[in-house]
Coordinates of C-alpha atoms and ligand atoms in Angstrom, one line a residue:
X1 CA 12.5 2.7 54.1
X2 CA 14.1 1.1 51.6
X3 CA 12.7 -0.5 48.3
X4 CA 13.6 -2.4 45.1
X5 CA 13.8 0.5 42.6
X6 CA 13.9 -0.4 38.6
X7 CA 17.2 0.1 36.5
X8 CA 17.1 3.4 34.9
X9 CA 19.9 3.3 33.2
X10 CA 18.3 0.8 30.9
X11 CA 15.0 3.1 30.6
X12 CA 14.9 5.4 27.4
X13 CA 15.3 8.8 29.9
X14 CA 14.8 12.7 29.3
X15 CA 15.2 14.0 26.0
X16 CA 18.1 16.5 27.2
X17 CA 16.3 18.9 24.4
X18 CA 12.9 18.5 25.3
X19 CA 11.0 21.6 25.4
X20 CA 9.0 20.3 28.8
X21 CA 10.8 20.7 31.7
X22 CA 10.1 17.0 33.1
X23 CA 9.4 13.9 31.8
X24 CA 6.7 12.8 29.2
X25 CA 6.0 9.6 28.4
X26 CA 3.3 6.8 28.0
X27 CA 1.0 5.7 30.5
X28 CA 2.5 2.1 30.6
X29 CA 5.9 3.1 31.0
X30 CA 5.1 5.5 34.2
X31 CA 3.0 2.7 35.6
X32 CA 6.3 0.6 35.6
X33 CA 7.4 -0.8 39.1
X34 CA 9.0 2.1 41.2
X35 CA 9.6 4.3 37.6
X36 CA 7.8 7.3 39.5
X37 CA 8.6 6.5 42.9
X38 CA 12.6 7.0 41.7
X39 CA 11.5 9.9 39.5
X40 CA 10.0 12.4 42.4
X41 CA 12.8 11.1 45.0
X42 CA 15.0 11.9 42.4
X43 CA 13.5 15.2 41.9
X44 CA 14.2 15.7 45.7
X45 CA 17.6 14.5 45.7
X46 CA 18.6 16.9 43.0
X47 CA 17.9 19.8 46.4
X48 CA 15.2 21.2 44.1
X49 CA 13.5 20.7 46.7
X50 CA 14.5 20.3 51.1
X51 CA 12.4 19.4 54.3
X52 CA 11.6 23.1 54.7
X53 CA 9.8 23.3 51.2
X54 CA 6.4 24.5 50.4
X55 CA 5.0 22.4 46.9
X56 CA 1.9 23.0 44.3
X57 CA 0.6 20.0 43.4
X58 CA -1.9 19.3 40.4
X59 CA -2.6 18.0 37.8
X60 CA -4.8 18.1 34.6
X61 CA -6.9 15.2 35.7
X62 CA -6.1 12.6 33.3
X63 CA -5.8 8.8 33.8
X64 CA -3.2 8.2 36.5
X65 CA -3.1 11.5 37.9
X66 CA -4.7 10.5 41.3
X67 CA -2.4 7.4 41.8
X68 CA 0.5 9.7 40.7
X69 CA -0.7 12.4 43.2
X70 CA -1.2 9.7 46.4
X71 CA 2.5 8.5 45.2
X72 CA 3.7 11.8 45.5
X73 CA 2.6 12.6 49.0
X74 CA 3.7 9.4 50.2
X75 CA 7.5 10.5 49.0
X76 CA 6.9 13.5 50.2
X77 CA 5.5 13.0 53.6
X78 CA 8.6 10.6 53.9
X79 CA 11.3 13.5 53.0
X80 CA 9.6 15.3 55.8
X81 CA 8.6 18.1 53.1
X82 CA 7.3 20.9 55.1
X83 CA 3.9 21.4 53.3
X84 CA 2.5 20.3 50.1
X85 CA -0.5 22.7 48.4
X86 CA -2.8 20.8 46.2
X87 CA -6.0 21.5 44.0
X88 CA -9.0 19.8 45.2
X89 CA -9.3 16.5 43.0
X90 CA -6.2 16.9 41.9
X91 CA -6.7 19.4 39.6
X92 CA -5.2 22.3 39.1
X93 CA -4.2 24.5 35.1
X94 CA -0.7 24.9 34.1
X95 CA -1.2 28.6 34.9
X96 CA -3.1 28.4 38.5
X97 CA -0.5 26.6 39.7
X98 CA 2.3 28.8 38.2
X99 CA 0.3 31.6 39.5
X100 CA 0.0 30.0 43.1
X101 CA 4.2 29.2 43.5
X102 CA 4.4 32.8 42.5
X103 CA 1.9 34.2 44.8
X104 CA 2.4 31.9 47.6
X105 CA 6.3 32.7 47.6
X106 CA 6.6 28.4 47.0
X107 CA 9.7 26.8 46.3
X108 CA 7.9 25.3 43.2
X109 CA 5.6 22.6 41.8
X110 CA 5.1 19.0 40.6
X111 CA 2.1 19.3 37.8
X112 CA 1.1 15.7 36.5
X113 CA 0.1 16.6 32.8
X114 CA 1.4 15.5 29.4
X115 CA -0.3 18.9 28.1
X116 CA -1.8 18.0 24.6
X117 CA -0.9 14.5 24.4
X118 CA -3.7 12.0 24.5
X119 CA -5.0 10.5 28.1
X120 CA -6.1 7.4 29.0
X121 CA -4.7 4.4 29.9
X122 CA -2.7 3.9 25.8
X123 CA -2.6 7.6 26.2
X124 CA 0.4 9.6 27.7
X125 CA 1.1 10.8 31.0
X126 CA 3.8 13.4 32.5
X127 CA 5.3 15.7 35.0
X128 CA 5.6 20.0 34.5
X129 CA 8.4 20.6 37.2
X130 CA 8.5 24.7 38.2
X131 CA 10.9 26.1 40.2
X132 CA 10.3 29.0 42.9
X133 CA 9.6 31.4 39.9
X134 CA 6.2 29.7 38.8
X135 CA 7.8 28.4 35.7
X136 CA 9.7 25.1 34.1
X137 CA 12.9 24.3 35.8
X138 CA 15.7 25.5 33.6
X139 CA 18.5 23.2 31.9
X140 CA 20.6 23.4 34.8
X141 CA 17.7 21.5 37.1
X142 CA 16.7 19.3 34.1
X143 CA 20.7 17.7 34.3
X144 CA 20.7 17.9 37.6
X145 CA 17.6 15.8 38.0
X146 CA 18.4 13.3 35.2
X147 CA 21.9 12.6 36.8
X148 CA 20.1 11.6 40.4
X149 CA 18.1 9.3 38.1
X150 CA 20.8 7.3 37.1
X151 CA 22.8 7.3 40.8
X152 CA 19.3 6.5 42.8
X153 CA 19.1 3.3 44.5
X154 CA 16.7 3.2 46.8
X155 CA 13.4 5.9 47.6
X156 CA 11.5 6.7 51.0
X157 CA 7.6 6.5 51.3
X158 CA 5.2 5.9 54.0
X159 CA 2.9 3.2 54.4
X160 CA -0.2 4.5 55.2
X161 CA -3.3 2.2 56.1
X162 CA -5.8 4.6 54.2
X163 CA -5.5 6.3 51.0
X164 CA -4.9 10.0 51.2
X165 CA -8.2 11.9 50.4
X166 CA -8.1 15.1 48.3
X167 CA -11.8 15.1 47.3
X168 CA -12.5 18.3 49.4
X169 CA -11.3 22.0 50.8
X170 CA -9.1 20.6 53.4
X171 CA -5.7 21.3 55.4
X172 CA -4.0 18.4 57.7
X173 CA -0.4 17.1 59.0
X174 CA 0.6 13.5 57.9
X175 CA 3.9 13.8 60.2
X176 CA 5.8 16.4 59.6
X177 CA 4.0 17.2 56.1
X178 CA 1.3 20.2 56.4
X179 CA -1.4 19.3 53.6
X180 CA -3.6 21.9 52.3
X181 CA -6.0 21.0 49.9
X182 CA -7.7 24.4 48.2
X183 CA -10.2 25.2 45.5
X184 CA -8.3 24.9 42.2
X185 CA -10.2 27.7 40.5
X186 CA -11.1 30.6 43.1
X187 CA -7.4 32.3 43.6
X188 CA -6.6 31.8 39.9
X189 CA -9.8 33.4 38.7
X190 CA -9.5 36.3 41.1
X191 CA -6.2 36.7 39.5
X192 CA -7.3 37.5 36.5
X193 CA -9.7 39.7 37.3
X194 CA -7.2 42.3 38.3
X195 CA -5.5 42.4 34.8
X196 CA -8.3 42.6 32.9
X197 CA -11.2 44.7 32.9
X198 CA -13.9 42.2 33.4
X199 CA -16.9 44.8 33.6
X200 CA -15.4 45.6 30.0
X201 CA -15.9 42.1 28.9
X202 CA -19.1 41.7 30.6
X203 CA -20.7 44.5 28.7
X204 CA -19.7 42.8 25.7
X205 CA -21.6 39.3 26.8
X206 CA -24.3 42.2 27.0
X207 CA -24.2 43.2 24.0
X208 CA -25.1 40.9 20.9
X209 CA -21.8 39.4 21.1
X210 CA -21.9 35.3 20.6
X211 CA -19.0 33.3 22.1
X212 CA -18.5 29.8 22.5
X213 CA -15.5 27.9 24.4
X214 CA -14.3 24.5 23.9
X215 CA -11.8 23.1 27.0
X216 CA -11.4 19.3 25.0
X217 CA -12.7 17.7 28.4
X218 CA -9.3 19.0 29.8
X219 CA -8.9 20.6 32.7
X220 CA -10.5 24.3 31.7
X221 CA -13.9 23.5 32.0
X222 CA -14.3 24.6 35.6
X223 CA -11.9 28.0 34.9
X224 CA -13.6 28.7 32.2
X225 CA -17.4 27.6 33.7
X226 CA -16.8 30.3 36.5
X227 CA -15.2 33.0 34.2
X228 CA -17.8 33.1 31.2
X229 CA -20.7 31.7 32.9
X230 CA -20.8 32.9 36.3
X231 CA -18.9 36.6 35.9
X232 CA -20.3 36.7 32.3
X233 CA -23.2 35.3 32.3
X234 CA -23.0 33.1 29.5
X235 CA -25.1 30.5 29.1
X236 CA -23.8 27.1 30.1
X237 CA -24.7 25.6 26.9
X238 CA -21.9 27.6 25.1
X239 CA -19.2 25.7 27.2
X240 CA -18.7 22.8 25.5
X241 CA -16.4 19.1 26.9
X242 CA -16.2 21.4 30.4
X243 CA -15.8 18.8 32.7
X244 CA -12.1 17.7 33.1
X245 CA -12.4 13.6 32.2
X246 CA -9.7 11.1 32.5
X247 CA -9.5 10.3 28.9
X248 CA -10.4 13.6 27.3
X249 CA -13.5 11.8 26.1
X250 CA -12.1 10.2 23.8
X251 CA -10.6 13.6 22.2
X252 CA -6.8 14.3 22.0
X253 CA -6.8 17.6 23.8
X254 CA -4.3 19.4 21.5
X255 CA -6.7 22.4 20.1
X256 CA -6.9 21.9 16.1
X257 CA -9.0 20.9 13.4
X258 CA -8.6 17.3 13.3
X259 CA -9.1 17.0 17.1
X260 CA -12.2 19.4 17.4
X261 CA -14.0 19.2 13.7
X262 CA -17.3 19.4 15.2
X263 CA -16.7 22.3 16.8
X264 CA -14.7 24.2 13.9
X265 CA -17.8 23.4 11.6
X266 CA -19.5 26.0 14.0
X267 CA -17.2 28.8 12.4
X268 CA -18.7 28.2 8.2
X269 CA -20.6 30.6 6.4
X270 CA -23.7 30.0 8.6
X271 CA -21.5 30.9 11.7
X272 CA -23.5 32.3 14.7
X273 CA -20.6 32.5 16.8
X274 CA -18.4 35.9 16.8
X275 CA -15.6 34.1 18.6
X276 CA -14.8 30.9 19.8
X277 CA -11.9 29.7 21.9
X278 CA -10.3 26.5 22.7
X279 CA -7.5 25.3 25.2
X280 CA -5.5 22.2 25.3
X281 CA -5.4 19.4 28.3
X282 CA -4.1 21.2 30.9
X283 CA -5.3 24.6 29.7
X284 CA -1.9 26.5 28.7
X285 CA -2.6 26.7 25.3
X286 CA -5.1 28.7 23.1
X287 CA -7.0 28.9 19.9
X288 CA -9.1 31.6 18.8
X289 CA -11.6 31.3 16.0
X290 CA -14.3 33.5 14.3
X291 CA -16.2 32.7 11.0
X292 CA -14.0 31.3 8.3
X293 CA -11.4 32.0 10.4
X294 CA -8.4 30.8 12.4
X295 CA -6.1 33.2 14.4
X296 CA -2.4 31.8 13.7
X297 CA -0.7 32.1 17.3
X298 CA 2.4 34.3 15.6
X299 CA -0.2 36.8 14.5
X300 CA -2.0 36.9 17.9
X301 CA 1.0 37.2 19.5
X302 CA 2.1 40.7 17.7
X303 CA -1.8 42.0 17.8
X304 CA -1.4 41.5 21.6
X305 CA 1.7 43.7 21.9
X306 CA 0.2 46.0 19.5
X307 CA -2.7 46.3 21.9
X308 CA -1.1 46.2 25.3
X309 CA -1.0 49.5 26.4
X310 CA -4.0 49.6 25.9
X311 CA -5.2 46.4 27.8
X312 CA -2.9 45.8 30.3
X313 CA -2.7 48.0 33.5
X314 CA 0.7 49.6 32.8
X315 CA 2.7 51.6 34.7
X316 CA 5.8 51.5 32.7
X317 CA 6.2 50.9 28.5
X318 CA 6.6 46.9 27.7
X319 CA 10.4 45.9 29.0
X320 CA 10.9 43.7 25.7
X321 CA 9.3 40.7 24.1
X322 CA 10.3 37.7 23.3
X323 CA 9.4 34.7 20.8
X324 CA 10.7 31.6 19.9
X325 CA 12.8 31.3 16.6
X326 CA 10.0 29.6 14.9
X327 CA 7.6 31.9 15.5
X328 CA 7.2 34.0 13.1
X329 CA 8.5 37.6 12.6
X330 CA 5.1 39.6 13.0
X331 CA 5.8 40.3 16.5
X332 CA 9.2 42.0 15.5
X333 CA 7.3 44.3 13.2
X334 CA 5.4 45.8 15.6
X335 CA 8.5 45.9 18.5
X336 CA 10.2 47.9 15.6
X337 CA 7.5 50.5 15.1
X338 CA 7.5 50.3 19.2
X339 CA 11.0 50.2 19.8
X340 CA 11.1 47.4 21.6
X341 CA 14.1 44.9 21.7
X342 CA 12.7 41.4 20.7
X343 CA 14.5 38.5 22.4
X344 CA 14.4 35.0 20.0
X345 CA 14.6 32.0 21.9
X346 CA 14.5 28.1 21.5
X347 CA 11.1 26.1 21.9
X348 CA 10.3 26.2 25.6
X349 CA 9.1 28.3 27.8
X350 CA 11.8 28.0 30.2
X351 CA 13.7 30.4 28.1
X352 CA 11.3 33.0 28.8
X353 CA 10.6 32.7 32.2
X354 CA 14.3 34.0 33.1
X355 CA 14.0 37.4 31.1
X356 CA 10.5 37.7 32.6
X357 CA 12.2 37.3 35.7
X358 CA 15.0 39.6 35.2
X359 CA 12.5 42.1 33.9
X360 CA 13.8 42.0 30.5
X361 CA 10.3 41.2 28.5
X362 CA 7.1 41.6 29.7
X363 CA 4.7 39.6 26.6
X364 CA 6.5 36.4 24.8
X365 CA 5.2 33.5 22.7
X366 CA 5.4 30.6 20.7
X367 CA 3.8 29.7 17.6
X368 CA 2.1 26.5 19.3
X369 CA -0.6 28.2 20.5
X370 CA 1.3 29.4 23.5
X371 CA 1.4 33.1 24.7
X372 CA 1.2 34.9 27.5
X373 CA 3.2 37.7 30.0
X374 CA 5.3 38.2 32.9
X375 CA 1.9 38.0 35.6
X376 CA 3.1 34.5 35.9
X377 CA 5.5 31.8 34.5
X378 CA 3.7 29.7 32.4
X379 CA 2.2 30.2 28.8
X380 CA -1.8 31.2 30.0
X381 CA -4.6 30.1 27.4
X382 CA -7.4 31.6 29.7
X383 CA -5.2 35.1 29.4
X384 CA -5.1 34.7 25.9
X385 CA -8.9 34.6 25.5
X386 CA -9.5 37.6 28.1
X387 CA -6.9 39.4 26.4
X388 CA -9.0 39.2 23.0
X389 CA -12.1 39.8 24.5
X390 CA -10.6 42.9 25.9
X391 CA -9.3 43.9 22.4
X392 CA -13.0 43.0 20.6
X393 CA -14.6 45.3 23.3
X394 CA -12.1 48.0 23.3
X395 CA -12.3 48.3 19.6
X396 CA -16.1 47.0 18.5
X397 CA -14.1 44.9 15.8
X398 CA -14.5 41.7 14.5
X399 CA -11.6 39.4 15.2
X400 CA -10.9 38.9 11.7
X401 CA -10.8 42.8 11.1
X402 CA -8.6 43.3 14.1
X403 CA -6.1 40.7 12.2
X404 CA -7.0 42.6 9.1
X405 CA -6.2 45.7 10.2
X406 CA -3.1 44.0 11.6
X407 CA -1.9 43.0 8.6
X408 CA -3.0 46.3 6.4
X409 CA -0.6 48.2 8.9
X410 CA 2.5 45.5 9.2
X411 CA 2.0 43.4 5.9
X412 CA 1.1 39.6 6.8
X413 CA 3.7 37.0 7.8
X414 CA 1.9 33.9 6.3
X415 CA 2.9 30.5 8.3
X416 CA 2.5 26.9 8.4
X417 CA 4.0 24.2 10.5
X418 CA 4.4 20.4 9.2
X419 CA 4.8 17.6 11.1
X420 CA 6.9 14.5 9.7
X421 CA 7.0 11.5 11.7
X422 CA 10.7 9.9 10.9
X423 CA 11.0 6.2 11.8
X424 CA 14.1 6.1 13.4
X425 CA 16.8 8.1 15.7
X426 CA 18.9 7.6 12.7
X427 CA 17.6 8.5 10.4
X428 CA 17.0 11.8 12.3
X429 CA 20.7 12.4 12.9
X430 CA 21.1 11.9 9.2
X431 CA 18.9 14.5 8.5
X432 CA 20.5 16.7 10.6
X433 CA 23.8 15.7 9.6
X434 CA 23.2 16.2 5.8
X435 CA 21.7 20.2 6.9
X436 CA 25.5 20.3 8.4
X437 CA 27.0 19.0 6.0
X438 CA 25.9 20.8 3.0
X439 CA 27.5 22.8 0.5
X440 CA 26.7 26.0 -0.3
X441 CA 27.5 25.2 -4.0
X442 CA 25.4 22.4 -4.0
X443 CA 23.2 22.6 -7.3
X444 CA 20.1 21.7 -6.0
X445 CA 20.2 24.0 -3.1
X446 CA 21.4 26.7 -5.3
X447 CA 18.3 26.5 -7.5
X448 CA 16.1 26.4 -4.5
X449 CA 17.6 29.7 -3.7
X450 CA 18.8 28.9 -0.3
X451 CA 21.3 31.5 1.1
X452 CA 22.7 29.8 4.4
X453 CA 21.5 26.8 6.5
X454 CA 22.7 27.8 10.4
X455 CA 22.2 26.3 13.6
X456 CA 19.7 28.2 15.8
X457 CA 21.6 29.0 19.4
X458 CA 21.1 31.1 22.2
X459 CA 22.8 33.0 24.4
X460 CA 20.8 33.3 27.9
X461 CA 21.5 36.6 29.3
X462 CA 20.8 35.4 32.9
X463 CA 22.0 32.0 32.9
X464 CA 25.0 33.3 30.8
X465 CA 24.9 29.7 28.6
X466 CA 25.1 29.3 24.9
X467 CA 22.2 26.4 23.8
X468 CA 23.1 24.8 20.7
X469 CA 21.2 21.8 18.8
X470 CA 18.5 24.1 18.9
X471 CA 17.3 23.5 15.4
X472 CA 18.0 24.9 12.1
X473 CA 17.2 28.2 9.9
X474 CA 17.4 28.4 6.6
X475 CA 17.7 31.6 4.9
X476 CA 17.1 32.0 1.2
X477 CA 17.8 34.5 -1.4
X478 CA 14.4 35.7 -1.4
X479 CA 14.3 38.3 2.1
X480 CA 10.6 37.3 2.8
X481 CA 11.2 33.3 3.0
X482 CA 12.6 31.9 6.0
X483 CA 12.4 28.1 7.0
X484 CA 13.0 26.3 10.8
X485 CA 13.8 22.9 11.6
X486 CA 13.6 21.4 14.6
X487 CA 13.1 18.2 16.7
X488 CA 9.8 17.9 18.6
X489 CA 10.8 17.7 22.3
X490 CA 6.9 16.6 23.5
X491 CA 6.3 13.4 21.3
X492 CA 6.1 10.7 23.6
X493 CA 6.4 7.7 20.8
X494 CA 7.9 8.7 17.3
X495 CA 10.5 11.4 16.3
X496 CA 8.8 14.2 15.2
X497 CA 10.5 16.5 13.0
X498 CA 8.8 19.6 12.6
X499 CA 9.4 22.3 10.0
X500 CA 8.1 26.0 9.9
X501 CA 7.7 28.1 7.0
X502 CA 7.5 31.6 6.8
X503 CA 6.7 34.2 4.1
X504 CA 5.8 37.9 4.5
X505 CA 3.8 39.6 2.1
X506 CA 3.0 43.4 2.5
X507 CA -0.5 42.3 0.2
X508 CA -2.7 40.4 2.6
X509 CA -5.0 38.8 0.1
X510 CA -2.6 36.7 -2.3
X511 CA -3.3 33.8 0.2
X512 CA -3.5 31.3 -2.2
X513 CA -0.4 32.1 -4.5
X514 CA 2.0 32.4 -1.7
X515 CA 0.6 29.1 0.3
X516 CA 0.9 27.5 -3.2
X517 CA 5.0 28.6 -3.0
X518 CA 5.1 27.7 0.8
X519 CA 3.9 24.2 -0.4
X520 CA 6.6 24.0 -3.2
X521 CA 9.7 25.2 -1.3
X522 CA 9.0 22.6 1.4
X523 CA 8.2 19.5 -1.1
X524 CA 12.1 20.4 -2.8
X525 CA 13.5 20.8 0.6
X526 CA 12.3 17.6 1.8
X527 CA 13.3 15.8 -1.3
X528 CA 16.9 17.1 -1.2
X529 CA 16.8 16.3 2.8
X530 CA 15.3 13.1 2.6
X531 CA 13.3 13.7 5.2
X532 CA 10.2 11.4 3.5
Ligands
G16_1 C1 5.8 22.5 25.6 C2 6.5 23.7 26.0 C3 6.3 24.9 25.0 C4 6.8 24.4 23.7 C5 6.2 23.1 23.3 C6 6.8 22.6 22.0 O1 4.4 22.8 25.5 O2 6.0 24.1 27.3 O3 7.0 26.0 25.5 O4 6.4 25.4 22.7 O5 6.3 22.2 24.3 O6 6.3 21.4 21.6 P1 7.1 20.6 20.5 O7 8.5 20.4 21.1 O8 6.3 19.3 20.4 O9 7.1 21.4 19.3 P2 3.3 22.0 26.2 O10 2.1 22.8 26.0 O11 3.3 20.6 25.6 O12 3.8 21.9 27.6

């Protein structure tokens, strides 16, 4: 069946250094003629995936999801795809379907989501691809993809009289296409319930213990509706935006303070929560608050290692961890002490999933609220939350004193990320070309103090490829300061340039004083990088 298809070349395509392995962009420009008609086919042309394939489908419910869905079966069904797994509604979290590809043996998944981005019809939309491993396809499938994109000419899809219905439990054969429709939560929830200790955590719900989730009207509500309300016993009334809505609401369901004031005000002095949790749109992500308190994802990152053996079921010491390069060095502090090797990636989780395939780490994050371990492929905000719970209940601390403790024992790696929207591309390649070019005589960055400006790469031991144009690090005179540059890969409009600072501290408190020199070694950088 042949059809008119638009001219991708003339498109603005994958951003080759995106840290999603797909395709984010706005609502408008996916609802183009044929735009995701060409993209799946290409997806299939690329041999990701072949007539004998078994798929997870889902999505995180936001606008355009269903339509993207019935599109996708259409193509499908036409390819002769052997059988296509969906969530009922649609819906399935980042981690369920990672966790069904892996547990299904699947050849991989199509997961309509643009994660944190907004939703709605000015809002953005996108496709997670996995591969067989239950996480983002690597580089290799990312090239492979984009180069069908710009060779396709034509797509196949069926006409069918009636629209596809995935409303309910179902399984049926359009063709030669078995479609089995399954409850999004049930397997995934299950899951989970044989890493963690749930009668653990339920005897702290028990106990005086006052928690309060917030899923940003993404697609968490249910997960977390069936975890802390029906296994826990929570009240209802503690889950708050839980039912996944086309627009978030209203809300941009990236978990932080501007997008969830109301419910950070819950955590001030008068606080009656001891922990509250929040996950982004399609429920990878996490954020963990307590009174006055916000957990940075570096620090939760190194506490959960810390903890693990403790925690986790395990039969054998952790095989390694691993952290992207602006993530900050906590987690190496305790892999010293534990004698573990750390692996330090670029932004993405598709670096990970291949050493948590090859059994080279078994716990890895990211400082964008993004953690989680080799029980599937995907970062797993739910797992994130458990995982504290477990550590609150283990060791009748607060989270804040856990952290403290933390920090008492390692010294503090104090953080902060800003976010600089540049107008143009070039003015971004300028910014990147001056880092390049600079001397290391230059006054100004001698008075700053920096050491060496180098260009983050990455060797991946599996894939045996070097990644360059990673980003930057800039090392300065002073040991404890390190700074990271890099290009965001999931902003669907502007250029994001994002830059991380880091300072360690073996004295907790001095919070003020060393955000105060955070502040000032980013305003000179800027300056002499022109990046304002
Ligand atoms: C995606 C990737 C993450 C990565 C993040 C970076 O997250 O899956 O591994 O850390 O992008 O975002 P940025 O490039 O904007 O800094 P998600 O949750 O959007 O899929």
């Amino acid at each position: 069946m042949k059809s008119e298809v638009n001219n991708f070349k003339t498109l603005p395509f994958l951003n080759q250094k995106a840290g999603t392995s797909g395709l984010r962009r706005s609502v408008r420009e996916f609802k183009k003629k044929n735009f995701l008609e060409n993209y799946i086919q290409s997806i299939i042309n690329s041999k990701l995936f072949s007539s004998s394939s078994e798929i997870i489908v889902g999505s995180d419910g936001r606008y355009f999801s269903k339509e993207a869905i019935e599109i996708t079966l259409k193509i499908c069904i036409a390819n002769n795809i052997k059988k296509i797994i969906l969530g009922e509604k649609g819906i399935l979290s980042t981690p369920a379907l990672s966790y069904l590809i892996k547990f299904n043996k699947s050849d991989g998944g199509i997961n309509f989501s643009a994660s944190h981005n907004p939703g709605g019809k000015d809002g953005d939309f996108g496709i997670k691809i996995n591969s067989s491993n239950g996480g983002p396809i690597v580089q290799r499938w990312i090239e492979k993809i984009f180069k069908e994109t710009l060779k396709i000419s034509s797509f196949k899809k069926v006409d069918l009289k009636k629209k596809i219905n995935i409303n309910q439990k179902n399984i049926f054969k359009i063709n030669n296409t078995l479609i089995e429709i399954i409850d999004p939560v049930d397997d995934y929830v299950n899951f989970l319930q044989n890493i963690f200790d749930f009668s653990l955590i339920k005897s702290l719900f028990k106990s005086n213990f006052k928690f309060t989730f917030n899923a940003m009207n993404g697609v968490t509500g249910p997960y977390a509706k069936k975890i802390f309300c029906d296994i826990f016993e929570l009240d209802e009334k503690h889950i708050i935006n839980s039912f996944p809505k086309q627009d978030f609401g209203g809300l941009i369901p990236d978990p932080c303070f501007e997008n969830a004031k109301d419910f950070y005000k819950l955590f001030n002095d008068n606080s009656r929560y001891d922990m509250g949790a929040l996950s982004d749109g399609d429920g990878d992500r996490n954020i963990i608050l307590a009174k006055n308190f916000e957990l940075s994802s570096s620090d939760s990152l190194a506490i959960i290692v810390q903890y693990s053996h403790k925690i986790l079921n395990l039969k054998q010491p952790l095989n390694g961890v691993a952290r992207s390069f602006p993530t900050s060095k906590a987690l190496d502090k305790v892999a010293q002490k534990r004698n573990l090797k750390v692996f330090e990636t670029p932004t993405g989780w598709k670096f990970f999933s291949n050493l948590l395939d090859n059994g080279l780490v078994t716990i890895c994050g990211e400082e964008s609220a993004g953690l989680g371990s080799d029980h599937i492929r995907e970062k797993d905000g739910l797992w994130a939350i458990l995982f504290w719970l477990s550590i609150i209940a283990i060791t009748k601390n607060s989270v804040k004193q856990i952290v403290e403790n933390h920090w008492i024992e390692y010294g503090r790696f104090f953080s902060k990320r800003y976010d600089y929207n540049i107008l143009t591309k070039k003015k971004l390649r300028h910014i990147f070309k001056i880092m390049k070019n600079y001397s290391i005589n230059n006054q100004e960055l001698k008075v700053m103090g920096i050491k060496k400006i180098i260009d983050f790469e990455y060797f991946d031991p599996i894939e045996k490829v070097y990644y360059k144009d990673q980003g930057k690090v800039i090392f300065f005179n002073d040991k404890n300061l390190r700074l990271s540059v890099r290009q965001s890969g999931t902003n669907s409009k502007k250029y994001l340039l994002r830059i991380y600072v880091e300072y360690y501290s073996k004295n907790f408190n001095n919070e003020s004083f060393i955000y105060k020199k955070m502040d000032s070694v980013l305003s000179d950088f800027v300056k002499i990088f022109m990046i304002t």
